[in-house]
mmCIF file of C-alpha atoms in Angstrom:
data_model
loop_
_atom_site.group_PDB
_atom_site.id
_atom_site.type_symbol
_atom_site.label_atom_id
_atom_site.label_comp_id
_atom_site.label_asym_id
_atom_site.label_seq_id
_atom_site.Cartn_x
_atom_site.Cartn_y
_atom_site.Cartn_z
ATOM 1 C CA UNK A 4 -45.744 46.931 141.758
ATOM 2 C CA UNK A 5 -44.962 46.500 145.403
ATOM 3 C CA UNK A 6 -42.772 49.081 146.877
ATOM 4 C CA UNK A 7 -40.685 47.980 149.861
ATOM 5 C CA UNK A 8 -39.983 50.512 152.628
ATOM 6 C CA UNK A 9 -37.358 50.748 155.280
ATOM 7 C CA UNK A 10 -39.307 49.746 158.341
ATOM 8 C CA UNK A 11 -37.317 46.769 159.580
ATOM 9 C CA UNK A 12 -37.868 46.671 163.382
ATOM 10 C CA UNK A 13 -40.649 46.681 165.869
ATOM 11 C CA UNK A 14 -39.653 50.164 167.157
ATOM 12 C CA UNK A 15 -39.530 51.520 163.607
ATOM 13 C CA UNK A 16 -42.953 50.092 163.001
ATOM 14 C CA UNK A 17 -44.400 51.663 166.199
ATOM 15 C CA UNK A 18 -42.797 55.045 165.332
ATOM 16 C CA UNK A 19 -44.090 54.982 161.678
ATOM 17 C CA UNK A 20 -47.535 53.997 162.813
ATOM 18 C CA UNK A 21 -47.723 56.817 165.478
ATOM 19 C CA UNK A 22 -46.693 59.288 162.849
ATOM 20 C CA UNK A 23 -49.217 58.052 160.264
ATOM 21 C CA UNK A 24 -51.953 57.885 162.900
ATOM 22 C CA UNK A 25 -51.343 61.438 164.078
ATOM 23 C CA UNK A 26 -51.319 62.684 160.462
ATOM 24 C CA UNK A 27 -54.630 61.019 159.746
ATOM 25 C CA UNK A 28 -56.256 62.025 163.014
ATOM 26 C CA UNK A 29 -55.453 65.760 162.627
ATOM 27 C CA UNK A 30 -52.896 68.433 163.657
ATOM 28 C CA UNK A 31 -53.761 68.422 167.415
ATOM 29 C CA UNK A 32 -53.726 64.560 167.652
ATOM 30 C CA UNK A 33 -51.183 62.567 169.632
ATOM 31 C CA UNK A 34 -50.733 58.788 170.174
ATOM 32 C CA UNK A 35 -51.166 58.232 173.869
ATOM 33 C CA UNK A 36 -50.623 54.439 174.125
ATOM 34 C CA UNK A 37 -49.516 51.464 172.110
ATOM 35 C CA UNK A 38 -51.585 48.630 173.285
ATOM 36 C CA UNK A 39 -50.288 45.765 171.025
ATOM 37 C CA UNK A 40 -47.653 45.018 168.459
ATOM 38 C CA UNK A 41 -47.901 41.792 166.629
ATOM 39 C CA UNK A 42 -45.277 40.528 164.103
ATOM 40 C CA UNK A 43 -46.452 38.557 161.116
ATOM 41 C CA UNK A 44 -44.700 37.163 158.024
ATOM 42 C CA UNK A 45 -44.574 40.478 156.047
ATOM 43 C CA UNK A 46 -44.688 43.182 158.710
ATOM 44 C CA UNK A 47 -46.463 44.293 161.898
ATOM 45 C CA UNK A 48 -49.911 45.172 163.174
ATOM 46 C CA UNK A 49 -49.845 47.964 165.705
ATOM 47 C CA UNK A 50 -52.809 48.974 167.880
ATOM 48 C CA UNK A 51 -53.124 51.829 170.323
ATOM 49 C CA UNK A 52 -55.028 54.886 171.510
ATOM 50 C CA UNK A 53 -54.861 58.332 169.806
ATOM 51 C CA UNK A 54 -56.018 61.393 171.599
ATOM 52 C CA UNK A 55 -57.711 64.170 169.458
ATOM 53 C CA UNK A 56 -58.219 67.634 170.754
ATOM 54 C CA UNK A 57 -59.863 70.730 169.297
ATOM 55 C CA UNK A 58 -57.304 72.959 171.044
ATOM 56 C CA UNK A 59 -53.929 72.158 172.639
ATOM 57 C CA UNK A 60 -54.642 73.919 175.859
ATOM 58 C CA UNK A 61 -58.207 72.660 176.353
ATOM 59 C CA UNK A 62 -58.239 69.298 178.095
ATOM 60 C CA UNK A 63 -62.004 69.134 178.501
ATOM 61 C CA UNK A 64 -62.605 68.829 174.742
ATOM 62 C CA UNK A 65 -60.664 65.613 174.120
ATOM 63 C CA UNK A 66 -61.511 62.290 172.475
ATOM 64 C CA UNK A 67 -59.578 59.148 172.755
ATOM 65 C CA UNK A 68 -60.024 56.555 169.964
ATOM 66 C CA UNK A 69 -58.492 53.180 169.302
ATOM 67 C CA UNK A 70 -56.440 52.799 166.144
ATOM 68 C CA UNK A 71 -54.999 49.972 164.093
ATOM 69 C CA UNK A 72 -51.979 50.393 161.866
ATOM 70 C CA UNK A 73 -50.765 47.830 159.350
ATOM 71 C CA UNK A 74 -47.128 47.722 158.329
ATOM 72 C CA UNK A 75 -46.353 45.501 155.190
ATOM 73 C CA UNK A 76 -43.165 45.036 153.294
ATOM 74 C CA UNK A 77 -41.403 47.852 155.262
ATOM 75 C CA UNK A 78 -44.092 50.498 154.889
ATOM 76 C CA UNK A 79 -47.303 51.715 156.543
ATOM 77 C CA UNK A 80 -50.164 50.459 154.376
ATOM 78 C CA UNK A 81 -53.275 51.268 156.368
ATOM 79 C CA UNK A 82 -54.391 53.229 159.443
ATOM 80 C CA UNK A 83 -57.828 52.754 160.754
ATOM 81 C CA UNK A 84 -59.200 54.973 163.575
ATOM 82 C CA UNK A 85 -62.328 53.811 165.395
ATOM 83 C CA UNK A 86 -65.268 56.214 165.086
ATOM 84 C CA UNK A 87 -66.423 55.874 168.729
ATOM 85 C CA UNK A 88 -64.700 57.581 171.490
ATOM 86 C CA UNK A 89 -63.343 55.490 174.527
ATOM 87 C CA UNK A 90 -64.472 56.464 177.994
ATOM 88 C CA UNK A 91 -61.624 56.638 180.539
ATOM 89 C CA UNK A 92 -62.129 57.114 184.247
#
């Protein structure tokens, strides 16, 4: 049985994906950038960058990874975080 959620706007999809990504990435993770939001027939695909730290105060031990989040029928259905870190200059 499909359970519809209450995500009805692009902003709500971005917010829900950010929360779901941070929850999956760990307690010291934060979404740093949303790089793409694409609407489709039954929801949104949201892509961005999540930053993972071992400690809040330690900026030197930080990894940034790409993530993809799928919202279907008003609910987050999947979050995928790439396994390779992204190098930023």
